[in-house]
Amino acid sequence: MRVLVRGRHRRGNPLRRRSDVVEAWTALGVAVLLAVGVPLAGVWAGRWAHDQAAAIAAAQRADRHLVRARVVGGTALPLPGTADGRAGARRAVVRWTEPGARERTAVTRVPAGARTGQLVDVWFDSRGRGVGAPPDDTAVRQHGVVVGMCTAGGAAAVILLGHGAARRVALRHRLLEWEREWARTGPDWSRGRT
């Protein structure tokens, strides 16, 4: 009995339309893409972003140096684009002594709670401009994870939107096929009843 049922199934169902077959294969393709393609895209994008961020961080570490300086004034100057009083950093005038007993003064970023006379750690680039600290390994790793997750989410959204569009087209074709079939068989059914 099972052989007959299986054999009958393989020969095709007269009620099954071509659009049904296309929709079933599309659903299978979407399932494979969601299960395999989306994670692979996320991992690939995450690794690429991590490598790029690690290269940038290494270049910044080579270009920037840490200086222990004393705040000499200007701690009330917020950084541009930050909310007043809630900023994580402020601009201030700092003074430090370089190797060779040369004293320097510059305006740079300091922590929000820094007061005049306090020692703070500040970063400068090779041109002597005050800059932020270079990203550490944790920030680089987090960047890679976020890019990978966003890429995977975007890929999943594109796949699901494409599947929705394909289902809509398949439904339209199915309805057209049913209309054609009914136009062909409908008169035979309604003749006996009138």
Coordinates of N, CA and C in Angstrom, one line a residue:
M1 N 0.8 -1.2 0.0 CA 0.0 0.0 0.0 C 0.9 1.3 0.0
R2 N 2.0 1.3 0.8 CA 2.8 2.4 0.9 C 3.5 2.7 -0.5
V3 N 3.9 1.6 -1.2 CA 4.5 1.8 -2.5 C 3.5 2.4 -3.4
L4 N 2.2 2.0 -3.4 CA 1.2 2.6 -4.3 C 1.1 4.1 -3.9
V5 N 1.0 4.4 -2.6 CA 0.8 5.8 -2.2 C 2.1 6.6 -2.7
R6 N 3.3 6.1 -2.4 CA 4.5 6.8 -2.8 C 4.5 7.0 -4.4
G7 N 4.2 5.9 -5.1 CA 4.2 6.0 -6.5 C 3.2 7.0 -7.0
R8 N 2.0 7.0 -6.4 CA 1.0 7.9 -6.8 C 1.4 9.4 -6.6
H9 N 2.1 9.6 -5.5 CA 2.6 10.9 -5.1 C 3.6 11.4 -6.1
R10 N 4.5 10.6 -6.6 CA 5.5 10.9 -7.5 C 5.0 11.3 -8.9
R11 N 3.9 10.6 -9.3 CA 3.3 10.9 -10.6 C 2.7 12.3 -10.7
G12 N 2.3 12.8 -9.6 CA 1.8 14.2 -9.6 C 0.3 14.2 -9.2
N13 N -0.1 15.2 -8.6 CA -1.5 15.4 -8.2 C -2.1 16.3 -9.3
P14 N -3.3 16.0 -9.7 CA -4.0 16.8 -10.8 C -4.4 18.2 -10.2
L15 N -4.5 18.3 -8.9 CA -4.8 19.6 -8.3 C -3.6 20.5 -8.1
R16 N -2.4 19.9 -8.2 CA -1.2 20.7 -8.0 C -0.9 21.5 -9.3
R17 N -0.7 22.8 -9.1 CA -0.4 23.6 -10.2 C 1.1 23.9 -10.3
R18 N 1.5 24.4 -11.4 CA 3.0 24.7 -11.5 C 3.4 25.8 -10.5
S19 N 2.5 26.7 -10.2 CA 2.9 27.8 -9.2 C 3.0 27.2 -7.8
D20 N 2.3 26.1 -7.5 CA 2.5 25.4 -6.2 C 3.9 24.8 -6.1
V21 N 4.4 24.2 -7.2 CA 5.7 23.6 -7.2 C 6.8 24.7 -7.1
V22 N 6.6 25.8 -7.8 CA 7.6 26.9 -7.7 C 7.6 27.4 -6.3
E23 N 6.4 27.6 -5.7 CA 6.4 28.1 -4.4 C 7.0 27.2 -3.4
A24 N 6.8 25.9 -3.5 CA 7.5 24.9 -2.6 C 9.0 24.9 -2.7
W25 N 9.5 25.0 -4.0 CA 10.9 25.1 -4.2 C 11.5 26.4 -3.7
T26 N 10.7 27.5 -3.8 CA 11.2 28.8 -3.3 C 11.3 28.7 -1.8
A27 N 10.3 28.1 -1.1 CA 10.3 28.0 0.3 C 11.5 27.2 0.8
L28 N 11.8 26.1 0.1 CA 13.0 25.3 0.4 C 14.3 26.1 0.3
G29 N 14.4 26.9 -0.8 CA 15.5 27.7 -1.0 C 15.7 28.8 0.0
V30 N 14.5 29.4 0.5 CA 14.6 30.4 1.5 C 15.0 29.8 2.8
A31 N 14.5 28.6 3.1 CA 15.0 27.9 4.4 C 16.5 27.6 4.4
V32 N 17.0 27.2 3.2 CA 18.4 26.9 3.2 C 19.2 28.2 3.3
L33 N 18.8 29.3 2.6 CA 19.5 30.5 2.7 C 19.4 31.1 4.1
L34 N 18.3 31.0 4.8 CA 18.2 31.5 6.2 C 19.1 30.6 7.1
A35 N 19.1 29.3 6.9 CA 19.9 28.5 7.8 C 21.4 28.5 7.6
V36 N 21.8 28.7 6.3 CA 23.2 28.6 6.0 C 23.8 29.9 5.5
G37 N 23.1 30.6 4.5 CA 23.6 31.8 3.9 C 23.7 33.0 4.9
V38 N 22.6 33.2 5.7 CA 22.6 34.3 6.6 C 23.7 34.2 7.6
P39 N 23.9 33.1 8.3 CA 25.0 33.0 9.2 C 26.4 33.2 8.5
L40 N 26.5 32.6 7.4 CA 27.8 32.8 6.7 C 28.1 34.2 6.3
A41 N 27.1 34.9 5.8 CA 27.2 36.4 5.5 C 27.6 37.2 6.7
G42 N 26.9 36.9 7.9 CA 27.2 37.6 9.1 C 28.6 37.3 9.6
V43 N 29.1 36.1 9.5 CA 30.4 35.8 9.9 C 31.4 36.4 9.0
W44 N 31.2 36.4 7.7 CA 32.2 37.0 6.8 C 32.3 38.5 7.0
A45 N 31.1 39.1 7.1 CA 31.1 40.6 7.3 C 31.7 41.0 8.6
G46 N 31.5 40.2 9.7 CA 32.0 40.5 11.0 C 33.5 40.3 11.0
R47 N 34.0 39.3 10.3 CA 35.5 39.1 10.3 C 36.1 40.2 9.5
W48 N 35.5 40.6 8.3 CA 36.1 41.7 7.5 C 36.1 43.0 8.3
A49 N 35.0 43.3 9.0 CA 35.0 44.5 9.8 C 36.0 44.5 11.0
H50 N 36.1 43.3 11.6 CA 37.1 43.2 12.7 C 38.5 43.4 12.1
D51 N 38.8 42.8 11.0 CA 40.2 43.0 10.4 C 40.4 44.5 10.0
Q52 N 39.4 45.1 9.5 CA 39.6 46.6 9.1 C 39.7 47.4 10.4
A53 N 38.9 47.2 11.4 CA 39.0 47.9 12.6 C 40.3 47.7 13.4
A54 N 40.8 46.4 13.3 CA 42.1 46.1 13.9 C 43.2 46.9 13.2
A55 N 43.2 46.9 11.9 CA 44.2 47.7 11.2 C 44.2 49.2 11.5
I56 N 43.0 49.7 11.6 CA 42.9 51.2 11.9 C 43.4 51.4 13.4
A57 N 43.0 50.5 14.3 CA 43.4 50.7 15.7 C 45.0 50.6 15.8
A58 N 45.6 49.6 15.0 CA 47.0 49.5 15.1 C 47.7 50.8 14.5
A59 N 47.1 51.3 13.4 CA 47.7 52.6 12.9 C 47.5 53.7 13.9
Q60 N 46.4 53.8 14.6 CA 46.2 54.8 15.6 C 47.1 54.7 16.8
R61 N 47.4 53.4 17.2 CA 48.3 53.2 18.3 C 49.7 53.6 17.9
A62 N 50.1 53.4 16.7 CA 51.4 53.8 16.2 C 51.5 55.3 16.1
D63 N 50.4 56.0 15.8 CA 50.5 57.4 15.6 C 50.3 58.2 16.9
R64 N 49.6 57.7 17.9 CA 49.2 58.4 19.1 C 50.1 58.0 20.3
H65 N 50.3 58.9 21.2 CA 51.0 58.6 22.4 C 50.3 59.3 23.6
L66 N 50.4 58.6 24.7 CA 49.8 59.0 26.0 C 50.7 59.9 26.8
V67 N 50.1 61.0 27.3 CA 50.9 61.9 28.1 C 50.1 62.2 29.4
R68 N 50.9 62.2 30.5 CA 50.3 62.6 31.8 C 50.5 64.1 32.0
A69 N 49.4 64.8 32.0 CA 49.4 66.3 32.0 C 48.6 66.8 33.1
R70 N 48.9 68.1 33.5 CA 48.2 68.8 34.5 C 47.2 69.8 33.9
V71 N 45.9 69.8 34.3 CA 44.9 70.7 33.8 C 45.2 72.1 34.4
V72 N 45.4 73.0 33.5 CA 45.7 74.4 34.0 C 44.5 75.4 33.7
G73 N 43.5 74.9 33.1 CA 42.3 75.8 32.9 C 41.4 75.4 31.8
G74 N 40.2 76.0 31.7 CA 39.3 75.8 30.6 C 38.5 74.5 30.7
T75 N 38.2 74.0 31.9 CA 37.5 72.7 32.0 C 36.0 72.9 31.8
A76 N 35.5 74.1 31.7 CA 34.1 74.4 31.4 C 33.7 74.4 30.0
L77 N 34.7 74.1 29.1 CA 34.4 74.1 27.6 C 34.0 72.7 27.2
P78 N 32.6 72.5 26.9 CA 32.2 71.2 26.4 C 32.7 71.0 25.0
L79 N 32.8 69.7 24.7 CA 33.1 69.3 23.3 C 32.0 69.7 22.4
P80 N 32.3 70.1 21.1 CA 31.2 70.4 20.2 C 30.3 69.2 20.0
G81 N 29.0 69.4 20.0 CA 28.0 68.3 19.7 C 27.6 67.5 20.9
T82 N 28.1 67.9 22.1 CA 27.7 67.1 23.3 C 26.8 67.9 24.1
A83 N 26.0 67.2 24.9 CA 25.0 67.9 25.8 C 25.7 68.5 26.9
D84 N 25.3 69.7 27.3 CA 25.9 70.4 28.4 C 25.8 69.7 29.7
G85 N 26.9 69.5 30.4 CA 26.9 68.8 31.7 C 26.8 67.3 31.7
R86 N 26.4 66.7 30.6 CA 26.3 65.3 30.6 C 27.3 64.6 29.7
A87 N 28.3 65.4 29.2 CA 29.3 64.9 28.3 C 30.3 64.0 29.1
G88 N 30.9 63.0 28.4 CA 31.9 62.2 28.9 C 33.3 62.8 28.9
A89 N 33.5 63.9 28.1 CA 34.7 64.5 28.0 C 34.5 66.0 27.8
R90 N 35.5 66.8 28.1 CA 35.5 68.3 28.0 C 36.9 68.7 27.4
R91 N 36.9 69.9 26.9 CA 38.1 70.5 26.5 C 38.7 71.3 27.6
A92 N 40.0 71.2 27.7 CA 40.7 72.0 28.7 C 42.1 72.3 28.3
V93 N 42.7 73.3 28.9 CA 44.2 73.6 28.7 C 45.0 72.7 29.6
V94 N 45.9 72.0 29.0 CA 46.8 71.1 29.9 C 48.2 71.5 29.6
R95 N 49.1 71.1 30.6 CA 50.5 71.4 30.5 C 51.3 70.2 31.0
W96 N 52.3 69.8 30.2 CA 53.1 68.7 30.6 C 54.6 69.0 30.2
T97 N 55.5 68.1 30.7 CA 56.9 68.3 30.4 C 57.3 67.1 29.5
E98 N 57.9 67.4 28.4 CA 58.3 66.3 27.5 C 59.7 65.9 27.9
P99 N 60.1 64.7 27.5 CA 61.5 64.3 27.8 C 62.4 65.3 27.2
G100 N 63.4 65.7 27.9 CA 64.3 66.7 27.5 C 64.0 68.0 28.2
A101 N 63.1 68.0 29.2 CA 62.8 69.2 30.0 C 62.1 70.3 29.3
R102 N 61.4 70.0 28.2 CA 60.7 71.1 27.4 C 59.2 71.0 27.8
E103 N 58.7 72.2 28.3 CA 57.3 72.2 28.8 C 56.4 72.6 27.6
R104 N 55.3 71.9 27.5 CA 54.3 72.2 26.4 C 52.9 72.4 27.0
T105 N 52.1 73.2 26.3 CA 50.8 73.5 26.7 C 49.9 73.3 25.4
A106 N 48.7 72.7 25.7 CA 47.8 72.4 24.5 C 46.4 72.4 25.1
V107 N 45.4 72.5 24.2 CA 44.0 72.4 24.5 C 43.6 71.0 24.0
T108 N 43.0 70.2 24.9 CA 42.7 68.8 24.5 C 41.5 68.3 25.3
R109 N 41.1 67.1 25.0 CA 40.0 66.4 25.8 C 40.5 66.0 27.1
V110 N 39.7 66.2 28.1 CA 39.9 65.7 29.5 C 38.6 65.1 30.0
P111 N 38.7 64.2 31.0 CA 37.5 63.7 31.6 C 36.6 64.8 32.1
A112 N 35.3 64.6 32.1 CA 34.3 65.6 32.5 C 34.5 66.1 33.9
G113 N 34.9 65.3 34.8 CA 35.1 65.7 36.2 C 36.5 66.3 36.5
A114 N 37.3 66.5 35.5 CA 38.6 67.0 35.8 C 38.6 68.5 36.2
R115 N 39.4 68.8 37.3 CA 39.5 70.1 37.8 C 40.8 70.7 37.6
T116 N 40.9 72.0 37.7 CA 42.2 72.7 37.5 C 43.2 72.2 38.6
G117 N 44.4 71.9 38.1 CA 45.5 71.4 39.0 C 45.5 69.9 39.0
Q118 N 44.5 69.2 38.5 CA 44.5 67.7 38.5 C 45.3 67.1 37.4
L119 N 46.0 66.0 37.7 CA 46.7 65.2 36.7 C 45.8 64.3 35.9
V120 N 45.8 64.3 34.6 CA 45.0 63.5 33.7 C 45.8 62.9 32.6
D121 N 45.3 61.8 32.1 CA 46.0 61.1 31.0 C 45.3 61.6 29.7
V122 N 46.1 62.2 28.8 CA 45.6 62.7 27.5 C 46.4 62.1 26.4
W123 N 45.8 62.0 25.2 CA 46.4 61.4 24.0 C 46.6 62.5 23.0
F124 N 47.8 62.4 22.3 CA 48.1 63.3 21.2 C 48.6 62.5 20.0
D125 N 48.3 63.1 18.8 CA 48.8 62.4 17.6 C 50.2 62.9 17.3
S126 N 50.7 62.4 16.2 CA 52.1 62.8 15.8 C 52.2 64.3 15.5
R127 N 51.1 65.0 15.2 CA 51.2 66.4 14.8 C 51.0 67.3 16.1
G128 N 50.8 66.7 17.2 CA 50.6 67.4 18.5 C 49.2 67.8 18.8
R129 N 48.2 67.3 18.0 CA 46.8 67.6 18.3 C 46.2 66.6 19.3
G130 N 45.4 67.1 20.2 CA 44.7 66.3 21.2 C 43.7 65.4 20.5
V131 N 43.8 64.1 20.8 CA 42.9 63.2 20.2 C 42.4 62.2 21.2
G132 N 41.4 61.4 20.9 CA 40.9 60.4 21.8 C 41.9 59.2 21.8
A133 N 41.6 58.3 22.8 CA 42.5 57.1 22.9 C 42.2 56.2 21.8
P134 N 43.2 55.5 21.3 CA 42.9 54.5 20.2 C 42.0 53.4 20.7
P135 N 41.2 52.8 19.8 CA 40.3 51.7 20.3 C 41.1 50.5 20.8
D136 N 40.6 49.9 21.9 CA 41.3 48.7 22.4 C 40.7 47.5 21.7
D137 N 41.2 46.3 22.1 CA 40.8 45.1 21.5 C 39.3 44.8 21.7
T138 N 38.8 45.2 22.8 CA 37.4 45.0 23.1 C 36.5 45.8 22.1
A139 N 36.9 47.0 21.9 CA 36.1 47.9 21.0 C 36.2 47.3 19.6
V140 N 37.3 46.8 19.2 CA 37.5 46.2 17.8 C 36.6 45.0 17.7
R141 N 36.6 44.2 18.7 CA 35.8 42.9 18.7 C 34.3 43.3 18.7
Q142 N 33.9 44.3 19.5 CA 32.5 44.7 19.5 C 32.1 45.2 18.1
H143 N 33.0 46.0 17.5 CA 32.7 46.5 16.1 C 32.4 45.4 15.2
G144 N 33.3 44.3 15.2 CA 33.1 43.2 14.3 C 31.8 42.5 14.6
V145 N 31.4 42.3 15.8 CA 30.2 41.6 16.2 C 29.0 42.4 15.7
V146 N 29.0 43.7 15.9 CA 27.8 44.5 15.5 C 27.7 44.5 14.0
V147 N 28.8 44.7 13.3 CA 28.7 44.6 11.8 C 28.2 43.3 11.3
G148 N 28.7 42.2 11.9 CA 28.2 40.9 11.5 C 26.8 40.7 11.8
M149 N 26.3 41.1 13.0 CA 24.9 40.9 13.3 C 24.0 41.8 12.4
C150 N 24.4 43.0 12.1 CA 23.6 43.9 11.2 C 23.6 43.3 9.8
T151 N 24.7 42.8 9.3 CA 24.7 42.1 8.0 C 23.8 40.9 8.0
A152 N 23.9 40.1 9.0 CA 23.0 38.9 9.0 C 21.5 39.3 9.1
G153 N 21.2 40.3 9.9 CA 19.8 40.8 10.0 C 19.4 41.4 8.6
G154 N 20.2 42.1 8.0 CA 19.9 42.7 6.7 C 19.7 41.6 5.6
A155 N 20.6 40.6 5.6 CA 20.4 39.6 4.7 C 19.2 38.8 4.9
A156 N 18.8 38.5 6.1 CA 17.6 37.8 6.4 C 16.4 38.6 6.0
A157 N 16.4 39.9 6.2 CA 15.3 40.8 5.8 C 15.1 40.8 4.3
V158 N 16.2 40.8 3.6 CA 16.2 40.8 2.1 C 15.6 39.5 1.6
I159 N 16.1 38.4 2.2 CA 15.6 37.1 1.8 C 14.1 36.9 2.1
L160 N 13.7 37.4 3.2 CA 12.2 37.2 3.6 C 11.4 38.2 2.7
L161 N 11.8 39.4 2.4 CA 11.1 40.2 1.5 C 11.0 39.6 0.1
G162 N 12.1 39.1 -0.3 CA 12.1 38.4 -1.6 C 11.1 37.2 -1.7
H163 N 11.1 36.5 -0.6 CA 10.2 35.3 -0.5 C 8.7 35.8 -0.5
G164 N 8.5 36.9 0.2 CA 7.1 37.4 0.2 C 6.7 37.9 -1.2
A165 N 7.6 38.5 -1.9 CA 7.3 38.9 -3.3 C 7.1 37.7 -4.1
A166 N 7.9 36.7 -4.0 CA 7.7 35.4 -4.8 C 6.4 34.7 -4.5
R167 N 6.0 34.7 -3.2 CA 4.7 34.1 -2.9 C 3.6 34.9 -3.4
R168 N 3.7 36.2 -3.5 CA 2.6 37.0 -4.0 C 2.5 36.8 -5.5
V169 N 3.6 36.7 -6.2 CA 3.6 36.4 -7.7 C 3.0 34.9 -7.9
A170 N 3.4 34.0 -7.1 CA 2.9 32.6 -7.2 C 1.4 32.6 -7.0
L171 N 0.9 33.3 -6.0 CA -0.5 33.4 -5.7 C -1.3 33.9 -6.9
R172 N -0.7 35.0 -7.5 CA -1.4 35.6 -8.7 C -1.4 34.6 -9.8
H173 N -0.3 33.9 -10.1 CA -0.3 32.9 -11.1 C -1.3 31.7 -10.8
R174 N -1.3 31.3 -9.6 CA -2.2 30.2 -9.2 C -3.7 30.6 -9.4
L175 N -4.0 31.8 -9.1 CA -5.4 32.3 -9.3 C -5.7 32.3 -10.8
L176 N -4.8 32.8 -11.6 CA -5.0 32.8 -13.0 C -5.1 31.4 -13.6
E177 N -4.3 30.5 -13.1 CA -4.5 29.1 -13.6 C -5.8 28.5 -13.2
W178 N -6.3 28.8 -12.0 CA -7.6 28.3 -11.5 C -8.7 28.9 -12.4
E179 N -8.6 30.2 -12.7 CA -9.6 30.8 -13.5 C -9.7 30.2 -14.9
R180 N -8.5 29.9 -15.5 CA -8.5 29.2 -16.8 C -9.1 27.8 -16.7
E181 N -8.8 27.1 -15.7 CA -9.3 25.8 -15.5 C -10.8 25.8 -15.3
W182 N -11.3 26.8 -14.5 CA -12.7 26.9 -14.3 C -13.4 27.3 -15.5
A183 N -12.8 28.2 -16.3 CA -13.4 28.6 -17.6 C -13.6 27.4 -18.5
R184 N -12.6 26.5 -18.4 CA -12.7 25.3 -19.3 C -13.7 24.3 -18.7
T185 N -13.7 24.1 -17.4 CA -14.6 23.0 -16.9 C -15.9 23.5 -16.3
G186 N -16.0 24.8 -16.0 CA -17.2 25.4 -15.4 C -18.5 25.2 -16.2
P187 N -18.4 25.4 -17.5 CA -19.7 25.2 -18.3 C -20.2 23.7 -18.2
D188 N -19.3 22.7 -18.1 CA -19.8 21.3 -17.9 C -20.5 21.1 -16.6
W189 N -20.1 21.8 -15.6 CA -20.7 21.6 -14.3 C -22.0 22.4 -14.2
S190 N -22.1 23.5 -14.8 CA -23.3 24.3 -14.7 C -24.4 23.9 -15.7
R191 N -24.1 23.1 -16.7 CA -25.1 22.7 -17.7 C -26.1 21.8 -17.2
G192 N -25.7 20.9 -16.3 CA -26.7 19.9 -15.8 C -27.6 20.5 -14.8
R193 N -27.3 21.6 -14.2 CA -28.1 22.2 -13.1 C -29.1 23.2 -13.7
T194 N -29.0 23.7 -14.9 CA -29.9 24.7 -15.4 C -31.1 24.1 -16.2

